[in-house]
Coordinates of C-alpha atoms and ligand atoms in Angstrom, one line a residue:
M1 CA -21.2 3.5 -13.0
K2 CA -20.7 -0.2 -12.1
V3 CA -17.0 -0.6 -11.1
L4 CA -15.4 -3.9 -10.2
H5 CA -12.1 -3.8 -8.2
V6 CA -9.9 -6.9 -8.7
C7 CA -7.3 -7.4 -6.0
S8 CA -5.8 -9.9 -3.6
E9 CA -6.0 -8.2 -0.1
L10 CA -8.6 -6.4 1.9
Y11 CA -8.1 -4.7 5.3
P12 CA -8.9 -5.8 8.0
L13 CA -9.4 -9.4 6.7
L14 CA -6.2 -10.0 4.9
K15 CA -3.3 -7.6 4.8
T16 CA 0.4 -7.8 3.8
G17 CA 0.8 -4.0 3.2
G18 CA -0.8 -0.7 2.2
L19 CA -2.6 -2.4 -0.7
A20 CA -5.0 -3.9 1.8
D21 CA -5.6 -0.5 3.5
V22 CA -6.5 1.0 0.1
M23 CA -8.9 -1.8 -0.9
G24 CA -10.5 -1.5 2.6
A25 CA -11.3 2.1 2.0
L26 CA -11.4 3.3 -1.6
P27 CA -14.5 1.3 -2.7
F28 CA -16.4 2.6 0.4
A29 CA -15.5 6.2 -0.5
Q30 CA -16.5 5.5 -4.1
K31 CA -19.9 4.3 -2.9
E32 CA -20.3 7.5 -0.9
I33 CA -20.0 9.5 -4.1
G34 CA -22.4 7.4 -6.0
I35 CA -20.2 4.8 -7.8
D36 CA -21.6 1.3 -7.7
A37 CA -18.3 -0.3 -6.6
R38 CA -17.8 -4.0 -5.9
V39 CA -14.7 -6.0 -5.1
L40 CA -13.4 -9.4 -6.5
L41 CA -11.1 -11.5 -4.3
P42 CA -9.8 -15.0 -4.1
A43 CA -11.6 -16.9 -1.3
Y44 CA -8.6 -17.1 1.0
P45 CA -9.4 -18.6 4.4
A46 CA -9.1 -15.2 6.2
I47 CA -11.5 -13.6 3.7
V48 CA -14.1 -16.4 4.0
A49 CA -14.0 -16.2 7.8
G50 CA -14.8 -12.5 7.5
I51 CA -17.6 -12.9 4.9
P52 CA -19.3 -16.2 6.0
N53 CA -22.7 -15.6 4.4
T54 CA -22.5 -15.9 0.6
V55 CA -24.7 -17.0 -2.2
V56 CA -23.5 -18.9 -5.3
V57 CA -23.4 -16.7 -8.4
S58 CA -22.0 -19.2 -10.8
E59 CA -20.2 -22.6 -11.0
F60 CA -18.0 -23.6 -13.8
D61 CA -14.9 -25.4 -15.0
N62 CA -12.1 -23.7 -16.8
F63 CA -8.2 -23.9 -17.1
A64 CA -8.0 -23.6 -13.3
G65 CA -10.3 -26.5 -12.6
H66 CA -13.6 -26.4 -10.8
V67 CA -14.6 -23.0 -9.5
I68 CA -17.6 -21.6 -7.6
L69 CA -18.1 -17.8 -7.7
R70 CA -19.8 -16.5 -4.6
Y71 CA -21.2 -13.2 -3.6
G72 CA -21.5 -11.7 -0.1
E73 CA -21.3 -8.3 1.6
Y74 CA -18.7 -6.8 3.9
N75 CA -20.0 -3.8 5.8
G76 CA -22.4 -3.2 3.0
L77 CA -19.9 -3.5 0.2
G78 CA -20.5 -6.2 -2.4
I79 CA -17.7 -8.8 -2.6
Y80 CA -17.3 -11.6 -5.1
L81 CA -15.2 -14.5 -3.8
I82 CA -13.5 -17.0 -6.1
D83 CA -14.0 -20.3 -4.3
A84 CA -11.4 -22.7 -5.6
P85 CA -9.9 -24.4 -2.5
H86 CA -7.2 -26.3 -4.5
L87 CA -5.8 -22.8 -5.3
Y88 CA -6.7 -20.5 -2.5
A89 CA -7.5 -22.5 0.7
R90 CA -4.0 -21.9 2.2
E91 CA -3.5 -20.1 5.5
G92 CA -1.2 -17.2 6.0
N93 CA 0.4 -15.1 3.4
P94 CA -1.5 -15.1 0.1
Y95 CA 1.6 -15.3 -2.1
H96 CA 4.1 -17.6 -0.5
D97 CA 4.4 -20.4 2.0
Q98 CA 5.8 -20.2 5.5
W99 CA 9.3 -20.5 4.2
Y100 CA 8.9 -17.5 2.0
N101 CA 8.8 -19.7 -1.2
D102 CA 6.3 -18.3 -3.8
Y103 CA 3.6 -20.9 -4.5
A104 CA 4.5 -22.8 -7.6
D105 CA 1.0 -22.4 -9.0
N106 CA 0.9 -18.6 -8.6
Y107 CA 0.7 -18.2 -12.3
K108 CA -2.6 -20.1 -12.3
R109 CA -4.0 -18.6 -9.0
F110 CA -3.7 -15.1 -10.3
A111 CA -4.6 -15.9 -13.9
L112 CA -7.9 -17.2 -12.5
L113 CA -8.4 -13.9 -10.6
G114 CA -7.9 -11.9 -13.8
W115 CA -10.1 -14.2 -15.8
V116 CA -13.0 -14.0 -13.4
G117 CA -12.5 -10.2 -13.3
A118 CA -13.0 -10.0 -17.1
E119 CA -15.9 -12.4 -17.1
L120 CA -17.8 -10.3 -14.6
S121 CA -18.1 -7.7 -17.4
T122 CA -19.9 -10.1 -19.7
G123 CA -22.5 -11.7 -17.6
L124 CA -20.9 -14.2 -15.2
D125 CA -23.3 -12.6 -12.8
S126 CA -26.5 -12.1 -14.7
W127 CA -27.7 -9.4 -12.2
W128 CA -24.6 -7.2 -12.2
R129 CA -22.2 -6.4 -15.0
A130 CA -19.1 -4.4 -14.5
E131 CA -18.8 -1.4 -16.9
L132 CA -15.3 -0.7 -15.7
V133 CA -12.8 -3.1 -14.3
H134 CA -10.2 -1.7 -12.0
S135 CA -7.4 -4.0 -11.2
H136 CA -4.6 -3.6 -8.7
D137 CA -0.9 -4.7 -8.8
W138 CA 0.5 -7.7 -10.7
H139 CA -1.8 -10.1 -8.9
A140 CA -4.7 -8.7 -11.0
G141 CA -2.7 -7.6 -14.0
L142 CA -4.0 -10.3 -16.4
T143 CA -7.6 -8.9 -16.0
S144 CA -7.0 -6.4 -18.8
A145 CA -5.4 -9.0 -21.1
Y146 CA -8.5 -11.2 -20.7
L147 CA -10.7 -8.2 -21.4
F148 CA -8.7 -7.4 -24.5
N149 CA -9.0 -11.0 -25.6
K150 CA -12.8 -10.7 -25.2
G151 CA -12.9 -7.6 -27.4
R152 CA -12.8 -5.0 -24.6
P153 CA -16.4 -5.4 -23.3
A154 CA -15.6 -3.0 -20.4
R155 CA -13.3 -0.1 -19.7
S156 CA -10.2 -1.0 -17.8
V157 CA -7.9 0.8 -15.2
F158 CA -4.8 -0.7 -13.7
T159 CA -3.3 0.8 -10.5
I160 CA 0.4 0.4 -9.7
H161 CA 0.9 0.1 -6.0
N162 CA 4.4 -1.1 -6.4
L163 CA 6.3 -1.6 -9.6
A164 CA 9.0 -3.7 -7.8
Y165 CA 6.7 -6.8 -7.7
Q166 CA 6.1 -7.9 -11.3
G167 CA 4.6 -11.4 -11.3
Q168 CA 6.8 -13.0 -14.0
F169 CA 6.2 -16.6 -15.1
S170 CA 7.6 -19.0 -17.7
H171 CA 6.2 -18.7 -21.2
H172 CA 5.3 -22.4 -21.2
H173 CA 2.4 -21.6 -18.8
L174 CA 0.7 -19.6 -21.5
F175 CA -1.3 -22.5 -22.8
E176 CA -2.5 -23.3 -19.3
I177 CA -4.1 -19.9 -18.7
G178 CA -6.3 -19.6 -21.7
L179 CA -4.6 -16.7 -23.6
P180 CA -3.4 -17.0 -27.2
E181 CA 0.2 -17.2 -28.3
T182 CA -0.3 -14.1 -30.4
M183 CA -0.4 -12.0 -27.1
F184 CA 3.0 -13.3 -26.1
H185 CA 4.8 -10.5 -27.8
I186 CA 6.9 -7.4 -26.9
D187 CA 3.8 -5.4 -27.7
G188 CA 1.8 -7.5 -25.2
L189 CA 2.5 -9.9 -22.3
E190 CA 6.2 -10.6 -22.9
L191 CA 9.0 -9.2 -20.8
H192 CA 12.5 -10.6 -21.1
G193 CA 11.2 -13.9 -22.5
Q194 CA 8.6 -14.4 -19.7
I195 CA 5.0 -13.6 -19.2
S196 CA 4.7 -10.5 -17.0
Y197 CA 1.4 -10.1 -15.2
L198 CA 2.4 -6.5 -14.3
K199 CA 3.2 -5.6 -17.9
S200 CA -0.2 -7.1 -18.9
G201 CA -1.9 -4.6 -16.7
L202 CA 0.2 -1.7 -18.1
Y203 CA -0.1 -2.7 -21.7
Y204 CA -3.7 -3.8 -22.0
S205 CA -5.5 -1.3 -19.7
D206 CA -7.2 1.8 -21.0
A207 CA -5.6 3.8 -18.3
V208 CA -2.9 3.2 -15.7
T209 CA -2.6 5.0 -12.4
A210 CA 0.2 5.1 -9.9
V211 CA -0.6 5.9 -6.2
S212 CA 1.0 9.3 -6.2
P213 CA 1.8 12.0 -8.8
T214 CA 5.6 11.9 -8.1
Y215 CA 5.8 8.1 -8.4
S216 CA 3.8 8.3 -11.7
R217 CA 6.6 10.5 -13.1
E218 CA 9.5 8.6 -11.4
I219 CA 8.5 5.3 -13.0
T220 CA 9.1 6.7 -16.5
T221 CA 12.8 6.8 -15.7
P222 CA 15.2 3.8 -15.7
E223 CA 16.0 4.2 -12.0
F224 CA 12.5 3.3 -10.9
A225 CA 11.1 1.4 -13.9
Y226 CA 12.8 -2.0 -13.8
G227 CA 13.1 -1.9 -17.6
L228 CA 9.5 -0.8 -18.2
Q229 CA 10.4 2.9 -18.7
G230 CA 9.8 2.7 -22.5
L231 CA 6.2 1.5 -22.1
L232 CA 5.5 3.8 -19.2
N233 CA 6.9 6.8 -21.2
T234 CA 4.6 5.8 -24.1
L235 CA 1.6 5.7 -21.7
Q236 CA 2.6 9.1 -20.4
H237 CA 2.8 10.6 -23.9
Q238 CA -0.6 9.1 -24.7
D239 CA -2.0 10.7 -21.6
R240 CA -2.9 7.3 -20.2
L241 CA -0.7 7.4 -17.1
Y242 CA -2.0 9.2 -14.0
G243 CA -0.9 9.8 -10.4
I244 CA -3.7 9.6 -7.8
L245 CA -2.7 9.9 -4.2
N246 CA -4.1 7.5 -1.6
G247 CA -6.0 8.7 1.4
V248 CA -6.4 7.8 5.0
D249 CA -9.3 5.9 6.4
D250 CA -10.7 8.2 9.2
Q251 CA -12.6 5.4 10.8
I252 CA -9.4 3.5 11.5
W253 CA -6.8 6.2 11.7
S254 CA -7.9 9.1 13.8
P255 CA -6.4 10.0 17.2
N256 CA -9.8 11.0 18.5
N257 CA -11.6 7.8 17.9
D258 CA -8.9 5.1 17.3
T259 CA -10.3 1.9 18.7
Y260 CA -6.8 0.5 19.4
I261 CA -5.7 3.2 21.8
K262 CA -7.3 4.3 25.1
D263 CA -6.0 7.8 25.4
H264 CA -7.7 9.8 22.6
Y265 CA -6.6 13.2 21.6
K266 CA -7.1 16.0 19.1
L267 CA -5.5 19.3 18.1
K268 CA -7.1 21.3 20.8
S269 CA -6.5 18.7 23.5
M270 CA -3.2 16.9 23.3
T271 CA -2.8 15.4 26.7
G272 CA -3.7 12.0 25.3
K273 CA -0.7 12.1 23.1
R274 CA 1.7 12.5 26.1
K275 CA 0.0 9.5 27.8
N276 CA 0.4 7.4 24.7
K277 CA 4.1 8.3 24.6
K278 CA 4.5 7.1 28.2
K279 CA 2.6 3.9 27.5
L280 CA 4.8 3.3 24.5
Q281 CA 8.0 3.8 26.6
E282 CA 6.6 1.5 29.2
Y283 CA 5.7 -1.2 26.6
F284 CA 9.2 -1.1 25.2
N285 CA 10.9 -0.7 28.6
L286 CA 12.6 2.6 27.6
P287 CA 13.2 5.3 30.2
R288 CA 9.9 7.2 30.8
K289 CA 11.3 10.6 29.7
S290 CA 8.7 12.9 28.3
D291 CA 11.4 15.3 27.0
A292 CA 13.3 12.6 25.0
L293 CA 12.6 12.9 21.3
L294 CA 10.9 9.6 20.4
F295 CA 11.4 8.4 16.8
V296 CA 9.2 5.5 15.6
M297 CA 9.0 3.3 12.5
V298 CA 6.4 0.7 11.4
T299 CA 7.3 -1.1 8.3
R300 CA 7.9 -4.1 6.2
L301 CA 11.6 -4.7 6.5
T302 CA 12.8 -4.6 2.8
E303 CA 15.4 -2.7 0.9
Q304 CA 12.6 -0.4 -0.4
K305 CA 12.1 1.1 3.1
G306 CA 15.7 2.3 3.6
V307 CA 16.0 0.4 6.9
D308 CA 19.7 -0.1 6.1
L309 CA 20.1 3.7 6.1
L310 CA 18.5 3.9 9.5
I311 CA 20.7 1.2 10.9
E312 CA 23.7 3.3 10.0
S313 CA 22.2 6.6 11.3
A314 CA 20.5 5.3 14.5
K315 CA 23.5 6.0 16.6
D316 CA 22.9 9.7 16.1
I317 CA 19.5 9.3 17.8
A318 CA 21.1 7.6 20.7
Q319 CA 24.0 10.0 21.1
E320 CA 21.6 13.0 21.2
G321 CA 19.6 11.3 24.0
G322 CA 16.7 10.5 21.7
Q323 CA 14.8 7.2 21.6
L324 CA 13.9 4.9 18.7
V325 CA 11.2 2.2 18.5
I326 CA 10.8 0.0 15.4
L327 CA 8.0 -2.5 14.6
G328 CA 8.7 -4.5 11.6
S329 CA 9.2 -7.9 9.9
G330 CA 10.7 -9.1 6.7
S331 CA 14.1 -9.7 5.4
P332 CA 16.3 -11.7 8.0
H333 CA 19.4 -9.5 7.6
L334 CA 17.4 -6.3 8.3
E335 CA 15.6 -8.0 11.3
N336 CA 19.1 -8.9 12.6
G337 CA 20.4 -5.4 11.9
I338 CA 17.7 -3.7 14.0
R339 CA 17.9 -6.3 16.8
H340 CA 21.6 -5.5 17.0
L341 CA 20.8 -1.8 17.4
A342 CA 18.5 -2.5 20.3
E343 CA 21.2 -4.6 21.9
T344 CA 23.8 -1.9 21.4
Y345 CA 21.7 0.9 22.7
P346 CA 19.3 -0.7 25.2
E347 CA 18.6 2.7 26.9
N348 CA 17.6 4.3 23.7
I349 CA 16.5 1.8 21.1
A350 CA 13.8 -0.9 21.2
V351 CA 12.6 -3.2 18.6
K352 CA 9.7 -5.6 18.0
I353 CA 10.0 -8.1 15.2
G354 CA 6.6 -9.1 13.9
Y355 CA 3.3 -7.8 12.6
D356 CA 1.1 -6.2 15.2
E357 CA -1.8 -4.1 14.1
A358 CA -2.8 -2.9 17.6
L359 CA 0.8 -2.0 18.6
S360 CA 1.2 -0.1 15.3
H361 CA -1.5 2.3 16.5
L362 CA 0.1 2.9 19.9
I363 CA 3.4 3.5 18.2
I364 CA 2.1 6.0 15.8
A365 CA 0.0 7.8 18.6
G366 CA 2.9 7.8 21.1
G367 CA 5.8 8.8 18.8
D368 CA 7.1 12.3 18.2
V369 CA 8.6 11.6 14.7
I370 CA 7.8 8.8 12.3
L371 CA 10.6 7.7 10.1
V372 CA 10.0 6.7 6.4
P373 CA 13.5 6.9 4.8
S374 CA 12.5 4.9 1.7
R375 CA 14.6 4.4 -1.4
F376 CA 11.4 4.5 -3.3
E377 CA 7.8 4.8 -2.1
P378 CA 4.8 4.6 -4.5
C379 CA 2.6 6.4 -1.9
G380 CA 3.4 5.4 1.7
L381 CA 0.7 5.4 4.3
T382 CA 2.5 5.6 7.6
Q383 CA 3.7 9.2 7.0
L384 CA 0.0 10.1 6.4
Y385 CA -1.0 8.4 9.7
G386 CA 1.9 10.3 11.3
L387 CA 0.5 13.7 10.0
K388 CA -2.9 12.9 11.4
Y389 CA -1.5 11.8 14.8
G390 CA 0.9 14.8 15.1
T391 CA 3.8 12.4 14.8
L392 CA 6.0 14.4 12.4
P393 CA 7.1 12.4 9.4
L394 CA 10.8 12.3 8.6
V395 CA 10.9 11.1 5.0
R396 CA 13.1 10.9 1.9
A397 CA 11.9 13.1 -1.0
T398 CA 10.6 10.3 -3.2
G399 CA 7.2 9.2 -4.6
G400 CA 4.2 9.9 -2.4
L401 CA 6.5 11.0 0.5
A402 CA 7.6 14.0 -1.6
D403 CA 4.0 14.7 -2.4
T404 CA 2.7 14.7 1.2
V405 CA 5.4 16.1 3.6
V406 CA 6.8 19.6 3.7
D407 CA 10.2 20.1 5.2
S408 CA 10.6 22.3 8.3
N409 CA 13.2 24.6 6.9
E410 CA 13.2 28.2 7.9
D411 CA 11.0 29.5 5.0
N412 CA 8.4 26.8 5.4
V413 CA 8.2 27.2 9.1
K414 CA 7.7 30.9 8.6
S415 CA 5.0 30.5 6.0
R416 CA 3.4 27.8 8.2
S417 CA 3.5 25.2 5.5
A418 CA 6.0 22.9 7.3
T419 CA 4.7 19.5 8.4
G420 CA 7.8 17.3 8.9
F421 CA 11.4 16.7 7.8
V422 CA 12.5 15.8 4.3
F423 CA 16.0 14.7 3.0
N424 CA 17.1 14.0 -0.5
D425 CA 19.8 11.4 -0.9
A426 CA 19.5 7.7 0.0
T427 CA 22.5 7.9 2.2
P428 CA 23.0 7.7 6.0
K429 CA 24.6 11.2 5.8
S430 CA 21.5 12.8 4.3
L431 CA 19.2 10.9 6.7
S432 CA 21.4 12.0 9.7
G433 CA 21.1 15.6 8.5
A434 CA 17.3 15.3 8.8
I435 CA 17.5 13.6 12.2
K436 CA 19.7 16.6 13.3
N437 CA 17.0 19.0 12.1
A438 CA 14.4 17.1 14.1
F439 CA 16.5 17.6 17.3
L440 CA 17.0 21.3 16.4
L441 CA 13.2 21.8 16.1
W442 CA 12.5 19.8 19.2
A443 CA 14.7 22.2 21.1
K444 CA 12.2 25.0 20.1
Q445 CA 9.0 23.5 21.6
R446 CA 6.7 26.3 20.5
T447 CA 7.8 26.0 16.9
W448 CA 7.5 22.3 17.2
S449 CA 3.9 22.6 18.4
S450 CA 3.1 24.9 15.5
V451 CA 4.5 22.5 12.9
R452 CA 2.6 19.7 14.6
S453 CA -0.6 21.6 14.5
N454 CA -0.1 22.2 10.8
A455 CA 0.6 18.5 10.2
M456 CA -2.6 17.5 12.0
Q457 CA -4.7 19.8 9.9
Q458 CA -3.7 18.2 6.5
D459 CA -6.5 16.6 4.7
F460 CA -5.9 13.3 3.0
S461 CA -9.5 12.1 2.9
W462 CA -10.3 9.2 0.7
L463 CA -13.2 11.2 -0.8
I464 CA -10.6 13.4 -2.6
S465 CA -9.0 10.3 -4.2
A466 CA -12.4 8.8 -5.0
T467 CA -13.3 12.0 -6.8
H468 CA -10.1 11.8 -8.9
Y469 CA -10.7 8.2 -9.8
N470 CA -14.3 9.1 -10.7
A471 CA -13.1 11.9 -13.1
L472 CA -10.8 9.3 -14.8
Y473 CA -13.7 6.7 -15.0
Q474 CA -15.9 9.3 -16.6
K475 CA -13.3 10.4 -19.1
L476 CA -12.8 6.7 -20.1
S477 CA -16.5 6.1 -20.6
R478 CA -16.8 9.3 -22.6
D479 CA -13.8 8.4 -24.8
H480 CA -15.3 5.0 -25.5
Ligands
ADP1 P1 3.8 -0.9 2.0 O1 2.5 -1.2 1.4 O2 4.9 -0.7 1.0 O3 4.2 -1.9 3.0 P2 2.5 1.5 3.2 O4 3.1 2.6 4.0 O5 1.7 1.9 2.0 O6 3.7 0.6 2.7 O7 1.6 0.6 4.1 C1 2.0 -0.3 5.1 C2 0.9 -0.6 6.0 O8 1.2 -1.8 6.7 C3 0.5 0.5 7.0 O9 -0.8 0.4 7.3 C4 1.4 0.1 8.2 O10 0.9 0.6 9.4 C5 1.3 -1.4 8.1 N1 2.4 -2.2 8.7 C6 3.6 -2.4 8.1 N2 4.4 -3.2 8.9 C7 3.7 -3.5 10.0 C8 3.9 -4.2 11.2 N3 5.1 -4.8 11.4 N4 2.9 -4.3 12.1 C9 1.7 -3.7 11.9 N5 1.4 -2.9 10.8 C10 2.4 -2.8 9.8
GLC2 C1 2.5 -0.4 -2.0 C2 3.5 0.7 -1.8 C3 3.1 1.8 -0.9 C4 1.7 2.2 -1.1 C5 0.8 1.0 -1.0 C6 -0.7 1.3 -1.2 O1 2.6 -1.4 -1.1 O2 4.8 0.2 -1.4 O3 4.0 3.0 -1.0 O4 1.3 3.2 -0.1 O5 1.1 0.1 -2.0 O6 -1.0 1.9 -2.4

């Protein structure tokens, strides 16, 4: 089957979060199981730099001005690039400028992405026609609306990586993006008087997936749905809402062949992990104590990630003689909050503000526990990296975190199913309880090793996810 992914990030060329990791792995896994997958992206400077050799597929003028569609390959994967410099030739973050202001023409930039996605199913490239168009997050949400407007020439799937980002734009832009007024309706693009690109993806796609089973259920409730619970409930009842867990790219995240770290290790030979811990302590200028329980966190600093809870609970780590390393960037008040922690507990807590791919690998390899205390988490990837690296995840029971980590309570330890630490409430008290449990387990080193060994044996291969997506694609093409 010919499948086109429509998205706005691709690891390692351009990444703001886990979406890029997914797009840099899923299509490759799909090719391995025989799906003819390609990817459509805006020609952002970082993407063009990574895919310099392209051929022109088509050149046209539409509502977005003059556009050239190019085709190239990245590690053998076919990529279409929308070359429209007036919209995409901007360095840095793809969604906002350096002062964090969303680009004023985002409605047009991402309308064009969806429009080209739909056109690739009807002959924009005369050599390759998508039979199924799979779009990701609000950036690509209009794809299914354009497909609907063309009479549904291809099947469509929309994946929710994060419902919190909705892409809402003023109604008056509708005439500028080539969609008819009749689609601006509660049964259509409209949400609270605006055009919602996210809702477009939900409403007009044949099937919607969320990136974990638990998140796919949570988003049918008001607490997680941002007012979209009605529509999501309907999709669930119509059997059109699925939860398919993300995977981990073994080529990038594997302690035995990670290109970012020097001291490799595996289950049967863990010396490298101890060396990474020492290097990490050295990097952050923390006491080189091998017996200090080292907590780590690598994250965007947003409310989603529960960093505020950690700021409250971090003193427990310091008081127990543990250590904490945080790498993150984002919201200024959270950056200040974690900086203040490091100033208050210089012997125990160290922080680096910024985005640093290489350092993130050393942190995950060198830590003992990786913290993911999220308020909500569609899937979460760092806990999966933690499992593979024997860095036990400490997570809140939500979304993909609940689906991937098993708490080290007595029963689970006995039955050898435990892989980390899980707490329930989004409160500092509940988080502190789990931190305490981590210290209790650390005191029993043999049990710790056994839980760690179980964690390292978990299988979150992308081939599993690719197979689930394939089953969905096949169902949609049969139902057609
Ligand atoms: P989200 O997509 O919500 O940010 P995920 O856990 O799915 O959360 O993915 C986050 C990805 O971004 C992971 O690959 C993580 O290692 C990476 N990441 C987040 N913050 C940083 C940072 N400051 N430096 C390096 N990598 C980061
Ligand atoms: C989003 C979510 C994260 C998920 C990622 C990839 O950014 O916040 O939980 O892992 O997308 O699907």
